[in-house]
Amino acid sequence: MTESTYRIRGATGDWEVVIGLEVHAQVTSKAKLFSGAATEFGAEPNTQVSLVDAAMPGMLPTPNKECIRQAVRTGMAIDAQINKWSRFDRKNYFYADLPQGYQISQLYHPLVGEGRLLISLDEKDPDAETKEIGIERIHVEQDAGKLMHDQHPTRSYVDLNRSGVALMEIVSRPDMRSPAEAGAYVRKLRTILRYVGSCDGNMEEGSMRADVNVSVRRPGEPFGTRTETKNVNSVRFVMAAIEHEARRQVDVLEEGGRIVQETRLFDPDRGETRSMRSKEDAHDYRYFPDPDLLPLVLDDAFLEECRQSLPELPDAKRQRYEQALGLSAYNAAVLTAEAETARWFEALLAESALVQKKSESEVAKATANWLISDLFGALNRLGKSIVDSPVSPAQGAELLGLIADGTISNTLGKQVFEIMLETGEDAGKIVAERGLKQTSDTGAIEAVIAEVMANNADKVAEYRGGKDKLFGFFVGQTMKAMAGKANPAVVNELLKKTLG
């Protein structure tokens, strides 16, 4: 495990930052936590609201089993304790977007207990710098609605589409000591949620957001007073909020002031936090057991079904890619960072092994290199994700097969790939129709080499006089004269024989 050396330099010495995160992840389900209303993002305001969500008199909540199942699966994925007995509580507060006047949550008896998350701080070597972050709990709760302030010059409107949507609140221990560690934690947690399928992780849509708790202290001293910055919706903003808030607290303390426990907001345009309200404690919310809901009791069969439904998780997949496929630690980490990328790679790998009539381990390195360099480069240029790739895994495998068997060179392969991106056509068809097949005809290549040498007699004399670096020049001229269609291995062999 790696200890952070991140420090904030103040006028009176160094300070250490202490960070804990409360991540709110919207549970993947077609219905809300306690009603049958839809959860689709982007619907017209107040079109996905049941009588339960609107808190109409006499309406009773009914737990959605799928939401509970997804939270349990998430807990299992972070190696957490699953509590067979848990209970819902009412968190009482008034806000215009909270129709009931309380939120149904879990305080005293959460569904998921203590777990852990291993983060990596070195992208090139994920095993070099690691740290374990403790997770205190995951509890299930309902979301509030949304206030809309930009629809009228003097009034605010309420959209209750989000009211009652199931959230998992994933509460970390205050184990992070730098913005980089917090960023790595959010990225890793998001990756796991997406692998498990319990949350889509779309922070820009608000389906995953973080409350950032920050305090500062002299290294080794007790924890200081913390502030909570609410609803930060990107990894970059989480890191920026921590950096600004920690610096602000250091400045306050060094000027003789004191930190007030409060809730703050992060302004991404100005890169700063500002005060929102004083921070409430649990007793301020007057928690008590929800009288309309029985405790949740999970049986062994349900827990076993949840466990069996889990996919191979990113750390296990990365290690398999390294050990079984022989990939570098960096390539394995890149390919497993997103569930969609791993699925695409595995489809490409299976097709490539089939096309080339080899084992997956034999074709894995070339397949991974092409995906990470060529395909990712093209997708970045086009502004597309791998899910929207114009080239399918089967098409990619055909292209790699043509390169592997010598039908086309790597250089021609790049040209063919560009045509595939533009037209959507298969590689074999493009090669056949455009006459791009690589030639290994020694007679044709020897004729071109003779012409190149005749046109560059001075360079031939220099090479034979000991200027070996000119060999690359002759290779380039020969390939250029043959429009890149000559087999490079044959060109190299014939040039060595002809130049002497």
Coordinates of C-alpha atoms in Angstrom, one line a residue:
M1 CA 0.0 0.0 0.0
T2 CA 1.2 3.5 -0.8
E3 CA 1.1 6.4 1.7
S4 CA 0.2 9.8 0.2
T5 CA 2.9 12.5 0.4
Y6 CA 0.4 15.2 -0.9
R7 CA 0.7 18.3 1.3
I8 CA -0.7 21.8 1.2
R9 CA 2.1 24.3 1.9
G10 CA 0.9 27.1 4.1
A11 CA 2.7 30.1 5.5
T12 CA 3.2 28.3 8.8
G13 CA 4.1 24.8 7.4
D14 CA 2.6 21.8 5.8
W15 CA -1.0 20.6 6.1
E16 CA -2.5 17.2 5.3
V17 CA -6.0 16.9 3.7
V18 CA -8.5 14.3 4.9
I19 CA -11.2 13.2 2.4
G20 CA -14.3 11.1 2.6
L21 CA -16.8 10.7 -0.2
E22 CA -20.6 10.0 -0.1
V23 CA -21.4 8.8 -3.6
H24 CA -25.0 8.8 -4.7
A25 CA -25.6 6.2 -7.5
Q26 CA -28.9 5.9 -9.2
V27 CA -29.9 2.3 -9.2
T28 CA -30.5 0.7 -12.7
S29 CA -34.2 -0.2 -12.7
K30 CA -37.2 0.5 -14.8
A31 CA -39.3 1.5 -11.9
K32 CA -38.8 3.7 -8.8
L33 CA -37.9 2.4 -5.3
F34 CA -41.4 2.4 -3.9
S35 CA -43.7 2.9 -6.9
G36 CA -44.1 1.6 -10.5
A37 CA -43.4 5.0 -12.1
A38 CA -40.8 5.0 -14.9
T39 CA -37.2 6.2 -14.4
E40 CA -36.2 7.1 -17.9
F41 CA -33.9 10.1 -18.2
G42 CA -34.9 13.2 -20.1
A43 CA -38.7 12.8 -20.0
E44 CA -40.9 15.8 -20.0
P45 CA -41.3 17.3 -16.5
N46 CA -43.8 15.6 -14.2
T47 CA -44.7 12.8 -16.7
Q48 CA -43.2 10.0 -14.6
V49 CA -44.9 10.6 -11.2
S50 CA -47.2 8.1 -9.5
L51 CA -49.6 9.0 -6.6
V52 CA -47.0 7.5 -4.2
D53 CA -44.2 9.8 -5.6
A54 CA -46.5 12.8 -5.3
A55 CA -47.3 11.9 -1.7
M56 CA -51.0 11.8 -2.2
P57 CA -53.0 10.9 1.1
G58 CA -53.4 7.2 1.7
M59 CA -50.7 6.1 -0.7
L60 CA -48.4 3.4 0.7
P61 CA -44.8 2.5 -0.5
T62 CA -44.0 -1.0 -1.8
P63 CA -40.3 -1.9 -2.1
N64 CA -39.0 -2.7 -5.6
K65 CA -37.1 -6.0 -5.3
E66 CA -34.9 -5.2 -8.3
C67 CA -33.5 -2.1 -6.5
I68 CA -32.7 -4.2 -3.4
R69 CA -31.1 -6.9 -5.6
Q70 CA -28.9 -4.3 -7.4
A71 CA -27.7 -2.8 -4.1
V72 CA -26.8 -6.3 -2.7
R73 CA -24.9 -7.1 -5.9
T74 CA -23.0 -3.9 -5.6
G75 CA -22.1 -4.7 -2.0
M76 CA -20.8 -8.1 -3.0
A77 CA -18.7 -6.5 -5.7
I78 CA -16.8 -4.4 -3.2
D79 CA -16.4 -7.4 -0.8
A80 CA -18.8 -5.8 1.7
Q81 CA -20.9 -7.3 4.5
I82 CA -24.5 -7.9 3.4
N83 CA -27.0 -7.5 6.2
K84 CA -29.8 -10.1 6.0
W85 CA -31.9 -7.8 8.2
S86 CA -32.2 -4.1 7.4
R87 CA -34.7 -1.3 8.0
F88 CA -36.0 1.8 6.4
D89 CA -36.1 5.1 8.3
R90 CA -37.7 8.4 7.8
K91 CA -35.4 11.4 7.4
N92 CA -37.5 14.4 8.2
Y93 CA -36.9 17.8 6.5
F94 CA -38.9 20.3 4.5
Y95 CA -37.9 21.2 1.0
A96 CA -40.1 22.2 -2.0
D97 CA -39.0 19.2 -4.1
L98 CA -39.7 16.7 -1.3
P99 CA -43.5 16.1 -1.5
Q100 CA -43.7 13.8 1.6
G101 CA -41.8 16.2 3.9
Y102 CA -39.4 13.3 4.6
Q103 CA -37.1 11.0 2.7
I104 CA -37.2 7.3 3.1
S105 CA -33.6 6.2 3.8
Q106 CA -31.6 3.9 6.0
L107 CA -29.6 5.2 8.9
Y108 CA -29.4 2.7 11.8
H109 CA -29.6 -0.6 9.9
P110 CA -28.3 -0.3 6.3
L111 CA -28.6 -3.0 3.7
V112 CA -24.8 -3.2 3.2
G113 CA -22.1 -2.9 5.8
E114 CA -18.4 -2.5 5.7
G115 CA -16.5 -3.1 2.5
R116 CA -13.3 -2.0 0.7
L117 CA -12.1 -0.7 -2.6
L118 CA -8.5 -1.0 -3.9
I119 CA -7.4 2.0 -6.0
S120 CA -4.4 2.4 -8.3
L121 CA -2.5 5.6 -8.6
D122 CA -0.2 4.6 -11.5
E123 CA -2.0 4.2 -14.8
K124 CA 1.0 2.6 -16.5
D125 CA 1.6 0.0 -13.8
P126 CA -1.7 -0.5 -11.8
D127 CA 0.0 -2.7 -9.2
A128 CA 2.9 -0.3 -8.4
E129 CA 1.0 2.2 -6.3
T130 CA -2.2 1.0 -4.7
K131 CA -4.2 1.9 -1.6
E132 CA -7.2 0.3 0.1
I133 CA -10.1 2.7 0.8
G134 CA -12.6 1.6 3.4
I135 CA -16.3 1.7 2.7
E136 CA -18.5 2.2 5.7
R137 CA -21.8 1.3 4.3
I138 CA -24.2 1.3 1.4
H139 CA -27.7 2.3 2.1
V140 CA -30.7 2.5 -0.2
E141 CA -32.9 5.6 -0.3
Q142 CA -35.3 7.5 -2.5
D143 CA -34.2 10.6 -4.4
A144 CA -35.9 14.0 -4.2
G145 CA -37.4 15.9 -7.1
K146 CA -35.7 18.8 -8.9
L147 CA -36.3 22.6 -8.6
M148 CA -36.3 24.5 -11.9
H149 CA -35.3 28.1 -11.5
D150 CA -34.9 29.1 -15.2
Q151 CA -38.5 28.7 -16.4
H152 CA -40.0 31.9 -15.0
P153 CA -38.6 35.3 -14.0
T154 CA -40.1 35.3 -10.5
R155 CA -41.1 31.7 -9.8
S156 CA -39.4 28.3 -9.3
Y157 CA -41.1 25.2 -10.7
V158 CA -40.8 21.6 -9.4
D159 CA -40.2 18.5 -11.5
L160 CA -41.0 15.3 -9.6
N161 CA -39.8 12.9 -12.3
R162 CA -36.8 12.1 -10.1
S163 CA -38.8 11.9 -6.9
G164 CA -38.7 8.4 -5.5
V165 CA -36.0 7.1 -7.8
A166 CA -33.8 4.5 -6.0
L167 CA -30.3 5.7 -4.9
M168 CA -27.5 3.8 -3.4
E169 CA -25.5 6.1 -1.0
I170 CA -22.0 4.6 -0.9
V171 CA -20.2 6.1 2.1
S172 CA -16.4 5.8 2.2
R173 CA -14.2 6.1 5.3
P174 CA -12.0 9.3 5.5
D175 CA -9.1 7.3 4.1
M176 CA -8.2 9.5 1.1
R177 CA -5.3 12.0 1.4
S178 CA -5.1 13.7 -1.9
P179 CA -7.3 14.9 -4.8
A180 CA -5.6 12.2 -7.0
E181 CA -6.7 9.5 -4.5
A182 CA -10.3 10.8 -4.5
G183 CA -10.3 10.9 -8.3
A184 CA -9.0 7.3 -8.5
Y185 CA -11.6 6.2 -6.0
V186 CA -14.5 7.7 -8.0
R187 CA -13.2 6.3 -11.3
K188 CA -12.8 2.8 -9.8
L189 CA -16.2 2.8 -8.1
R190 CA -17.8 4.0 -11.3
T191 CA -16.1 1.2 -13.2
I192 CA -17.4 -1.4 -10.8
L193 CA -20.9 -0.1 -10.8
R194 CA -20.9 -0.2 -14.6
Y195 CA -19.5 -3.8 -14.7
V196 CA -22.1 -4.9 -12.2
G197 CA -24.8 -3.1 -14.1
S198 CA -26.3 -1.5 -10.9
C199 CA -25.7 2.1 -12.1
D200 CA -24.9 3.5 -15.5
G201 CA -22.4 6.0 -13.9
N202 CA -23.4 8.9 -16.2
M203 CA -22.2 11.7 -13.9
E204 CA -23.2 14.4 -16.5
E205 CA -26.8 13.2 -16.3
G206 CA -26.7 13.2 -12.5
S207 CA -27.1 9.4 -12.1
M208 CA -23.9 9.4 -10.1
R209 CA -22.8 12.3 -8.0
A210 CA -20.6 12.8 -5.0
D211 CA -20.8 14.8 -1.7
V212 CA -17.2 15.6 -0.9
N213 CA -16.2 15.8 2.8
V214 CA -12.9 17.7 3.4
S215 CA -10.9 18.7 6.5
V216 CA -7.2 19.6 7.0
R217 CA -4.8 18.9 9.8
R218 CA -1.1 19.0 10.6
P219 CA 0.3 15.6 9.7
G220 CA -0.3 13.1 12.5
E221 CA -2.7 15.3 14.4
P222 CA -6.4 14.5 15.0
F223 CA -9.0 15.1 12.3
G224 CA -10.1 18.7 11.9
T225 CA -13.6 20.1 11.3
R226 CA -15.0 19.0 8.0
T227 CA -17.1 20.6 5.4
E228 CA -19.4 18.9 2.9
T229 CA -19.5 20.0 -0.8
K230 CA -22.7 18.7 -2.3
N231 CA -23.6 17.1 -5.6
V232 CA -20.3 17.3 -7.5
N233 CA -20.9 15.6 -10.8
S234 CA -17.5 14.8 -12.5
V235 CA -14.2 13.3 -11.4
R236 CA -12.4 16.4 -12.5
F237 CA -14.7 18.6 -10.4
V238 CA -14.3 16.3 -7.4
M239 CA -10.6 16.8 -7.5
A240 CA -10.9 20.6 -8.1
A241 CA -13.3 21.0 -5.2
I242 CA -11.0 19.2 -2.8
E243 CA -8.0 21.2 -3.9
H244 CA -9.8 24.6 -3.5
E245 CA -11.6 23.7 -0.3
A246 CA -8.5 22.4 1.4
R247 CA -6.6 25.5 0.4
R248 CA -9.4 27.7 1.7
Q249 CA -9.4 25.9 5.1
V250 CA -5.7 26.2 5.4
D251 CA -5.9 30.0 4.7
V252 CA -8.7 30.4 7.3
L253 CA -6.8 28.5 10.0
E254 CA -3.5 30.2 9.4
E255 CA -5.2 33.6 9.7
G256 CA -6.4 32.6 13.2
G257 CA -10.0 31.7 12.1
R258 CA -11.9 28.4 12.6
I259 CA -13.6 26.1 10.2
V260 CA -17.4 25.9 10.5
Q261 CA -19.1 22.6 9.9
E262 CA -21.3 23.4 6.9
T263 CA -22.6 22.4 3.5
R264 CA -21.0 24.0 0.5
L265 CA -21.5 24.1 -3.2
F266 CA -18.8 23.9 -5.9
D267 CA -18.8 26.5 -8.7
P268 CA -17.1 24.8 -11.7
D269 CA -16.9 28.1 -13.6
R270 CA -14.9 29.8 -10.9
G271 CA -13.3 26.7 -9.5
E272 CA -14.3 27.5 -6.0
T273 CA -16.6 26.4 -3.2
R274 CA -19.1 28.7 -1.4
S275 CA -21.2 28.3 1.7
M276 CA -24.8 26.9 1.3
R277 CA -26.0 26.3 4.8
S278 CA -24.9 25.1 8.2
K279 CA -24.3 21.3 8.3
E280 CA -27.0 19.3 10.0
D281 CA -26.4 16.3 12.2
A282 CA -28.5 13.2 12.3
H283 CA -30.6 14.4 15.3
D284 CA -31.7 17.4 13.3
Y285 CA -33.5 15.1 10.9
R286 CA -35.5 13.3 13.7
Y287 CA -34.9 9.9 12.2
F288 CA -37.3 7.1 13.2
P289 CA -38.3 3.8 11.6
D290 CA -40.7 4.1 8.7
P291 CA -44.1 2.8 10.0
D292 CA -45.3 2.0 6.5
L293 CA -42.5 -0.5 5.7
L294 CA -41.6 -3.8 7.2
P295 CA -37.9 -4.6 7.8
L296 CA -36.1 -6.2 4.8
V297 CA -35.2 -9.8 5.5
L298 CA -33.0 -11.6 2.9
D299 CA -32.8 -15.3 2.6
D300 CA -29.8 -17.4 1.5
A301 CA -31.3 -18.3 -1.8
F302 CA -31.7 -14.7 -2.8
L303 CA -28.1 -13.9 -1.7
E304 CA -26.8 -16.8 -3.7
E305 CA -28.7 -15.7 -6.8
C306 CA -27.2 -12.2 -6.4
R307 CA -23.7 -13.7 -6.1
Q308 CA -24.0 -16.0 -9.1
S309 CA -25.2 -13.1 -11.2
L310 CA -22.0 -11.1 -10.8
P311 CA -19.8 -10.8 -13.8
E312 CA -16.0 -11.1 -13.8
L313 CA -14.9 -7.8 -12.1
P314 CA -12.3 -5.4 -13.4
D315 CA -9.4 -6.4 -11.2
A316 CA -9.8 -10.1 -11.8
K317 CA -10.3 -9.4 -15.6
R318 CA -7.1 -7.3 -15.7
Q319 CA -5.0 -10.0 -14.0
R320 CA -6.4 -12.6 -16.4
Y321 CA -5.5 -10.5 -19.4
E322 CA -1.9 -10.2 -18.0
Q323 CA -1.4 -13.8 -17.0
A324 CA -3.4 -15.8 -19.5
L325 CA -3.1 -13.5 -22.5
G326 CA 0.3 -12.0 -21.9
L327 CA -0.7 -8.4 -22.2
S328 CA 1.2 -5.6 -20.5
A329 CA -0.1 -4.2 -17.3
Y330 CA -0.9 -0.9 -19.0
N331 CA -2.8 -2.5 -21.9
A332 CA -4.7 -4.7 -19.6
A333 CA -5.7 -1.7 -17.4
V334 CA -6.8 0.3 -20.4
L335 CA -8.9 -2.6 -21.8
T336 CA -10.6 -3.2 -18.5
A337 CA -11.2 0.4 -17.4
E338 CA -14.7 0.3 -19.0
A339 CA -17.0 -2.7 -19.2
E340 CA -18.0 -1.8 -22.8
T341 CA -14.3 -1.7 -23.8
A342 CA -13.6 -5.1 -22.3
R343 CA -16.7 -6.6 -24.0
W344 CA -15.6 -5.2 -27.4
F345 CA -12.1 -6.5 -26.9
E346 CA -13.2 -10.0 -26.0
A347 CA -15.5 -10.1 -29.0
L348 CA -12.6 -8.9 -31.3
L349 CA -10.2 -11.4 -29.7
A350 CA -12.5 -14.4 -30.2
E351 CA -13.2 -13.4 -33.8
S352 CA -9.5 -12.8 -34.5
A353 CA -8.5 -16.2 -33.1
L354 CA -11.2 -17.8 -35.3
V355 CA -10.1 -16.0 -38.5
Q356 CA -6.4 -16.6 -37.9
K357 CA -6.9 -20.2 -36.7
K358 CA -4.8 -19.5 -33.6
S359 CA -5.4 -19.5 -29.9
E360 CA -6.6 -16.3 -28.2
S361 CA -3.2 -15.9 -26.3
E362 CA -1.4 -16.0 -29.7
V363 CA -3.3 -13.1 -31.2
A364 CA -4.0 -11.1 -28.0
K365 CA -1.1 -8.7 -28.2
A366 CA -1.6 -7.6 -31.8
T367 CA -5.3 -7.4 -31.2
A368 CA -4.9 -5.2 -28.0
N369 CA -2.4 -2.9 -29.7
W370 CA -4.6 -2.3 -32.7
L371 CA -7.7 -1.6 -30.5
I372 CA -5.8 0.8 -28.2
S373 CA -3.8 2.7 -30.9
D374 CA -5.8 2.5 -34.1
L375 CA -9.4 2.1 -33.0
F376 CA -9.2 4.4 -30.0
G377 CA -7.4 7.0 -32.0
A378 CA -10.1 6.9 -34.7
L379 CA -12.9 7.1 -32.2
N380 CA -11.3 10.0 -30.4
R381 CA -11.0 11.8 -33.7
L382 CA -14.6 11.1 -34.6
G383 CA -15.9 12.0 -31.1
K384 CA -17.5 8.5 -30.7
S385 CA -17.4 5.9 -27.9
I386 CA -16.6 2.3 -28.6
V387 CA -20.3 1.5 -28.3
D388 CA -20.9 3.7 -31.4
S389 CA -17.8 2.3 -33.3
P390 CA -18.4 2.4 -37.1
V391 CA -16.3 -0.8 -37.3
S392 CA -17.6 -4.0 -35.6
P393 CA -15.4 -6.6 -33.8
A394 CA -15.9 -9.0 -36.7
Q395 CA -14.8 -6.4 -39.2
G396 CA -11.8 -5.5 -37.1
A397 CA -10.9 -9.2 -36.9
E398 CA -11.0 -9.6 -40.7
L399 CA -8.7 -6.6 -41.1
L400 CA -6.2 -8.0 -38.5
G401 CA -6.4 -11.4 -40.3
L402 CA -5.4 -9.9 -43.6
I403 CA -2.4 -8.2 -42.0
A404 CA -1.4 -11.3 -40.2
D405 CA -1.4 -13.5 -43.3
G406 CA 0.5 -11.0 -45.4
T407 CA -2.4 -10.1 -47.7
I408 CA -1.8 -6.5 -46.8
S409 CA 1.0 -4.7 -45.0
N410 CA 0.6 -2.7 -41.8
T411 CA 0.8 0.5 -43.9
L412 CA -2.0 -0.7 -46.2
G413 CA -3.9 -1.9 -43.2
K414 CA -4.1 1.6 -41.9
Q415 CA -5.4 2.8 -45.3
V416 CA -8.0 0.1 -45.4
F417 CA -9.1 0.9 -41.9
E418 CA -9.7 4.6 -42.8
I419 CA -11.9 3.4 -45.8
M420 CA -13.8 1.1 -43.4
L421 CA -14.5 4.0 -41.1
E422 CA -15.8 6.1 -43.9
T423 CA -17.8 3.5 -45.8
G424 CA -18.6 0.7 -43.3
E425 CA -17.4 -1.8 -45.9
D426 CA -15.5 -5.0 -44.9
A427 CA -11.8 -5.1 -45.2
G428 CA -11.7 -8.0 -47.7
K429 CA -14.1 -6.3 -50.1
I430 CA -12.1 -3.0 -50.0
V431 CA -8.8 -4.9 -50.7
A432 CA -10.3 -6.8 -53.6
E433 CA -12.1 -3.9 -55.2
R434 CA -9.3 -1.4 -54.9
G435 CA -6.4 -3.7 -55.8
L436 CA -4.7 -3.2 -52.5
K437 CA -3.4 -6.7 -52.1
Q438 CA 0.2 -6.9 -51.0
T439 CA 2.6 -8.5 -53.5
S440 CA 5.4 -10.9 -52.7
D441 CA 6.4 -11.3 -56.4
T442 CA 10.2 -11.3 -56.2
G443 CA 10.6 -10.5 -59.9
A444 CA 8.4 -7.4 -59.7
I445 CA 10.1 -6.2 -56.5
E446 CA 13.6 -6.9 -57.9
A447 CA 12.7 -4.8 -61.0
V448 CA 11.7 -1.8 -58.8
I449 CA 14.8 -2.2 -56.6
A450 CA 17.0 -2.1 -59.7
E451 CA 15.3 1.1 -60.9
V452 CA 15.6 2.7 -57.4
M453 CA 19.3 1.9 -57.3
A454 CA 19.9 3.3 -60.8
N455 CA 18.2 6.5 -59.9
N456 CA 20.2 6.8 -56.7
A457 CA 23.7 5.7 -57.7
D458 CA 25.3 8.1 -55.3
K459 CA 23.4 6.8 -52.4
V460 CA 24.3 3.2 -53.4
A461 CA 28.0 4.2 -53.4
E462 CA 27.6 5.8 -49.9
Y463 CA 25.9 2.7 -48.5
R464 CA 28.5 0.4 -49.9
G465 CA 31.1 2.7 -48.4
G466 CA 29.8 2.1 -44.9
K467 CA 26.8 4.4 -44.5
D468 CA 24.5 1.6 -43.3
K469 CA 21.7 4.0 -42.2
L470 CA 20.8 4.6 -45.8
F471 CA 19.2 1.1 -45.9
G472 CA 16.0 2.6 -44.6
F473 CA 16.1 5.1 -47.5
F474 CA 16.1 2.3 -50.1
V475 CA 13.3 0.5 -48.3
G476 CA 11.2 3.6 -48.3
Q477 CA 11.9 4.4 -52.0
T478 CA 11.0 0.8 -53.0
M479 CA 7.7 0.8 -51.0
K480 CA 6.8 4.2 -52.4
A481 CA 7.4 3.1 -55.9
M482 CA 5.2 0.1 -55.3
A483 CA 2.5 2.2 -53.7
G484 CA 3.0 0.4 -50.4
K485 CA 1.9 -3.0 -51.9
A486 CA 5.2 -4.7 -51.6
N487 CA 5.7 -7.2 -48.8
P488 CA 8.2 -5.4 -46.5
A489 CA 9.9 -8.6 -45.4
V490 CA 10.6 -9.6 -49.1
V491 CA 11.8 -6.0 -49.8
N492 CA 14.2 -6.1 -46.9
E493 CA 15.6 -9.5 -47.9
L494 CA 16.1 -8.6 -51.6
L495 CA 17.6 -5.2 -50.8
K496 CA 20.2 -6.8 -48.5
K497 CA 21.1 -9.3 -51.2
T498 CA 21.3 -6.6 -54.0
L499 CA 23.1 -3.9 -52.1
G500 CA 25.6 -6.4 -50.8

